[in-house]
PDB file of C-alpha atoms in Angstrom:
ATOM      1  CA  MET A  25       1.923 -13.766 -36.790  1.00  0.00           C
ATOM      2  CA  ASP A  26       3.916 -10.658 -37.490  1.00  0.00           C
ATOM      3  CA  ASP A  27       5.661  -9.730 -34.366  1.00  0.00           C
ATOM      4  CA  VAL A  28       8.019  -6.700 -33.880  1.00  0.00           C
ATOM      5  CA  LEU A  29       9.687  -8.307 -30.788  1.00  0.00           C
ATOM      6  CA  GLU A  30       9.522 -11.954 -31.084  1.00  0.00           C
ATOM      7  CA  ASP A  31       8.796 -13.801 -34.382  1.00  0.00           C
ATOM      8  CA  GLY A  32      11.754 -15.123 -36.037  1.00  0.00           C
ATOM      9  CA  LEU A  33      14.341 -13.622 -33.533  1.00  0.00           C
ATOM     10  CA  GLY A  34      15.443 -16.717 -31.747  1.00  0.00           C
ATOM     11  CA  ASP A  35      16.345 -16.724 -27.987  1.00  0.00           C
ATOM     12  CA  ASP A  36      17.914 -13.273 -27.820  1.00  0.00           C
ATOM     13  CA  GLY A  37      14.840 -11.654 -26.445  1.00  0.00           C
ATOM     14  CA  GLY A  38      14.037  -9.496 -29.480  1.00  0.00           C
ATOM     15  CA  GLY A  39      17.264  -7.409 -29.194  1.00  0.00           C
ATOM     16  CA  PHE A  40      19.691  -6.611 -31.987  1.00  0.00           C
ATOM     17  CA  ASP A  41      23.401  -5.622 -32.741  1.00  0.00           C
ATOM     18  CA  ALA A  42      24.939  -3.313 -35.095  1.00  0.00           C
ATOM     19  CA  ASP A  43      24.760  -5.839 -38.013  1.00  0.00           C
ATOM     20  CA  ASP A  44      21.267  -7.622 -37.433  1.00  0.00           C
ATOM     21  CA  TRP A  45      18.991  -4.728 -36.601  1.00  0.00           C
ATOM     22  CA  GLY A  46      17.393  -5.031 -40.166  1.00  0.00           C
ATOM     23  CA  ARG A  47      15.482  -8.075 -39.124  1.00  0.00           C
ATOM     24  CA  LEU A  48      13.153  -6.171 -36.836  1.00  0.00           C
ATOM     25  CA  LYS A  49       9.657  -6.033 -38.314  1.00  0.00           C
ATOM     26  CA  PRO A  50       8.139  -2.708 -38.568  1.00  0.00           C
ATOM     27  CA  PHE A  51       4.408  -1.587 -37.908  1.00  0.00           C
ATOM     28  CA  VAL A  52       3.543   0.450 -40.926  1.00  0.00           C
ATOM     29  CA  GLY A  53       0.460   1.348 -42.965  1.00  0.00           C
ATOM     30  CA  ALA A  54      -1.861   1.761 -39.974  1.00  0.00           C
ATOM     31  CA  VAL A  55      -2.323   3.518 -36.564  1.00  0.00           C
ATOM     32  CA  ALA A  56      -1.582   0.944 -33.798  1.00  0.00           C
ATOM     33  CA  THR A  57      -4.431  -0.264 -31.490  1.00  0.00           C
ATOM     34  CA  LEU A  58      -4.103  -1.522 -28.042  1.00  0.00           C
ATOM     35  CA  GLU A  59      -4.541  -4.926 -29.467  1.00  0.00           C
ATOM     36  CA  ASP A  60      -1.618  -4.422 -31.690  1.00  0.00           C
ATOM     37  CA  VAL A  61       0.603  -3.672 -28.615  1.00  0.00           C
ATOM     38  CA  GLN A  62      -0.652  -6.643 -26.593  1.00  0.00           C
ATOM     39  CA  ALA A  63       0.181  -8.806 -29.545  1.00  0.00           C
ATOM     40  CA  ARG A  64       3.526  -7.202 -29.654  1.00  0.00           C
ATOM     41  CA  ARG A  65       2.961  -6.202 -33.296  1.00  0.00           C
ATOM     42  CA  ALA A  66       3.485  -2.457 -32.191  1.00  0.00           C
ATOM     43  CA  VAL A  67       5.380  -0.763 -29.481  1.00  0.00           C
ATOM     44  CA  PHE A  68       2.705   1.892 -28.650  1.00  0.00           C
ATOM     45  CA  ALA A  69      -1.090   2.772 -29.088  1.00  0.00           C
ATOM     46  CA  LEU A  70      -2.294   6.121 -28.161  1.00  0.00           C
ATOM     47  CA  GLY A  71      -5.639   7.215 -27.148  1.00  0.00           C
ATOM     48  CA  GLU A  72      -7.134  10.524 -26.573  1.00  0.00           C
ATOM     49  CA  THR A  73      -5.619  12.274 -29.534  1.00  0.00           C
ATOM     50  CA  ASP A  74      -6.976  13.645 -32.714  1.00  0.00           C
ATOM     51  CA  ASP A  75      -6.134  12.956 -36.409  1.00  0.00           C
ATOM     52  CA  PRO A  76      -3.846   9.887 -35.745  1.00  0.00           C
ATOM     53  CA  ARG A  77      -2.040   8.586 -38.825  1.00  0.00           C
ATOM     54  CA  PRO A  78       1.008   6.677 -39.721  1.00  0.00           C
ATOM     55  CA  ILE A  79       4.086   8.767 -40.909  1.00  0.00           C
ATOM     56  CA  ALA A  80       5.530   7.548 -44.126  1.00  0.00           C
ATOM     57  CA  MET A  81       8.973   6.709 -43.559  1.00  0.00           C
ATOM     58  CA  ASP A  82      11.429   3.813 -44.203  1.00  0.00           C
ATOM     59  CA  LEU A  83      11.242   1.291 -41.268  1.00  0.00           C
ATOM     60  CA  PRO A  84      13.079  -0.215 -39.555  1.00  0.00           C
ATOM     61  CA  GLN A  85      15.301   3.120 -39.098  1.00  0.00           C
ATOM     62  CA  PRO A  86      18.464   3.296 -37.003  1.00  0.00           C
ATOM     63  CA  VAL A  87      18.153   6.304 -34.701  1.00  0.00           C
ATOM     64  CA  ILE A  88      20.227   8.069 -31.827  1.00  0.00           C
ATOM     65  CA  TRP A  89      17.768   8.684 -29.136  1.00  0.00           C
ATOM     66  CA  TRP A  90      18.509  11.647 -26.951  1.00  0.00           C
ATOM     67  CA  GLU A  91      16.899  10.825 -23.489  1.00  0.00           C
ATOM     68  CA  GLU A  92      17.468  12.013 -19.920  1.00  0.00           C
ATOM     69  CA  ASP A  93      20.316   9.583 -19.420  1.00  0.00           C
ATOM     70  CA  GLY A  94      22.168  10.568 -22.452  1.00  0.00           C
ATOM     71  CA  GLU A  95      22.278   9.179 -26.037  1.00  0.00           C
ATOM     72  CA  GLN A  96      21.206   5.579 -26.732  1.00  0.00           C
ATOM     73  CA  ALA A  97      21.076   3.630 -30.032  1.00  0.00           C
ATOM     74  CA  ALA A  98      17.598   2.221 -30.971  1.00  0.00           C
ATOM     75  CA  VAL A  99      15.826   1.247 -34.206  1.00  0.00           C
ATOM     76  CA  ALA A 100      12.576   2.962 -35.040  1.00  0.00           C
ATOM     77  CA  VAL A 101       9.702   0.297 -36.036  1.00  0.00           C
ATOM     78  CA  GLN A 102       6.770   2.572 -35.636  1.00  0.00           C
ATOM     79  CA  ALA A 103       6.067   6.098 -36.599  1.00  0.00           C
ATOM     80  CA  GLU A 104       2.704   7.990 -36.098  1.00  0.00           C
ATOM     81  CA  SER A 105       1.508  11.560 -35.959  1.00  0.00           C
ATOM     82  CA  HIS A 106      -1.142  12.640 -33.632  1.00  0.00           C
ATOM     83  CA  LEU A 107      -2.881  15.949 -32.602  1.00  0.00           C
ATOM     84  CA  GLY A 108      -2.503  16.530 -29.065  1.00  0.00           C
ATOM     85  CA  PRO A 109      -5.400  18.246 -26.821  1.00  0.00           C
ATOM     86  CA  ASP A 110      -3.888  21.734 -27.708  1.00  0.00           C
ATOM     87  CA  GLY A 111      -4.029  20.884 -31.412  1.00  0.00           C
ATOM     88  CA  GLU A 112      -0.234  20.580 -31.638  1.00  0.00           C
ATOM     89  CA  GLU A 113       1.081  17.862 -33.817  1.00  0.00           C
ATOM     90  CA  MET A 114       3.164  15.109 -32.226  1.00  0.00           C
ATOM     91  CA  GLU A 115       5.498  12.877 -34.206  1.00  0.00           C
ATOM     92  CA  ILE A 116       6.028   9.845 -32.370  1.00  0.00           C
ATOM     93  CA  LEU A 117       8.189   6.813 -32.759  1.00  0.00           C
ATOM     94  CA  GLY A 118       8.169   3.318 -31.406  1.00  0.00           C
ATOM     95  CA  LEU A 119      11.648   2.247 -30.696  1.00  0.00           C
ATOM     96  CA  ILE A 120      13.345  -1.071 -30.033  1.00  0.00           C
ATOM     97  CA  LEU A 121      16.607  -0.853 -28.059  1.00  0.00           C
ATOM     98  CA  PRO A 122      19.537  -3.232 -28.404  1.00  0.00           C
ATOM     99  CA  ASP A 123      18.405  -5.341 -25.114  1.00  0.00           C
ATOM    100  CA  GLY A 124      14.950  -5.733 -27.054  1.00  0.00           C
ATOM    101  CA  GLU A 125      13.088  -3.478 -24.874  1.00  0.00           C
ATOM    102  CA  GLY A 126      10.671  -1.136 -26.388  1.00  0.00           C
ATOM    103  CA  ALA A 127      10.416   2.731 -25.936  1.00  0.00           C
ATOM    104  CA  VAL A 128       8.432   5.639 -27.140  1.00  0.00           C
ATOM    105  CA  ALA A 129      10.075   8.894 -28.188  1.00  0.00           C
ATOM    106  CA  LEU A 130       9.258  12.046 -29.989  1.00  0.00           C
ATOM    107  CA  MET A 131      10.618  12.530 -33.518  1.00  0.00           C
ATOM    108  CA  GLU A 132      12.532  15.760 -32.356  1.00  0.00           C
ATOM    109  CA  ASP A 133      14.379  13.708 -29.599  1.00  0.00           C
ATOM    110  CA  VAL A 134      16.066  11.315 -32.154  1.00  0.00           C
ATOM    111  CA  ASP A 135      18.585  11.703 -34.749  1.00  0.00           C
ATOM    112  CA  LEU A 136      17.986   9.330 -37.725  1.00  0.00           C
ATOM    113  CA  VAL A 137      21.207   7.852 -38.838  1.00  0.00           C
ATOM    114  CA  ASP A 138      22.838   5.227 -41.264  1.00  0.00           C
ATOM    115  CA  ASP A 139      23.753   1.821 -39.758  1.00  0.00           C
ATOM    116  CA  THR A 140      27.496   2.816 -40.695  1.00  0.00           C
ATOM    117  CA  ASP A 141      27.389   5.665 -38.207  1.00  0.00           C
ATOM    118  CA  PRO A 142      30.251   5.202 -35.960  1.00  0.00           C
ATOM    119  CA  THR A 143      28.389   6.855 -32.891  1.00  0.00           C
ATOM    120  CA  TRP A 144      25.272   4.644 -33.440  1.00  0.00           C
ATOM    121  CA  ARG A 145      27.452   1.479 -33.722  1.00  0.00           C
ATOM    122  CA  ASP A 146      29.504   2.298 -30.634  1.00  0.00           C
ATOM    123  CA  LEU A 147      26.225   2.808 -28.623  1.00  0.00           C
ATOM    124  CA  VAL A 148      24.917  -0.570 -29.788  1.00  0.00           C
ATOM    125  CA  THR A 149      28.094  -2.308 -28.995  1.00  0.00           C
ATOM    126  CA  ARG A 150      28.172  -0.787 -25.589  1.00  0.00           C
ATOM    127  CA  ALA A 151      24.505  -1.662 -24.957  1.00  0.00           C
ATOM    128  CA  VAL A 152      25.018  -5.278 -26.077  1.00  0.00           C
ATOM    129  CA  ASP A 153      28.336  -5.737 -24.344  1.00  0.00           C
ATOM    130  CA  PRO A 154      28.763  -3.510 -21.305  1.00  0.00           C
ATOM    131  CA  SER A 155      32.516  -4.760 -20.855  1.00  0.00           C
ATOM    132  CA  VAL A 156      33.370  -2.770 -23.852  1.00  0.00           C
ATOM    133  CA  ALA A 157      32.383   0.370 -21.982  1.00  0.00           C
ATOM    134  CA  ASP A 158      34.420  -0.648 -18.970  1.00  0.00           C
ATOM    135  CA  ALA A 159      37.430  -1.188 -21.302  1.00  0.00           C
ATOM    136  CA  ASP A 160      37.727   2.408 -22.121  1.00  0.00           C
TER     137      ASP A 160
END
């Protein structure tokens, strides 16, 4: 079974560090269903939207996610476009956080980065080893 969060990821709970994020398996080529999410092949499945389609982009993709608590390192493993009830297009990403948790973000709330980006690498390191943040 292709599994975004579990298959082949060992005992680390599906998380990643700055050097092994590329092993995360993306969900590409289709719009995810509830069954895909339940089988942990995809991060999210949306209902009640129109014209759902996958976004063609290279995945997995390191990103910096700008959320309420500040910036956070993540890796995008799923990308879909949906039309909301008002007809507005939403570009949505399924993210994996360094601790292995999944999250959903709008494309406009992330910066696509390279895995050599020093901010992304620092955010990953701090998420994986909180004592690094305490040492600053």
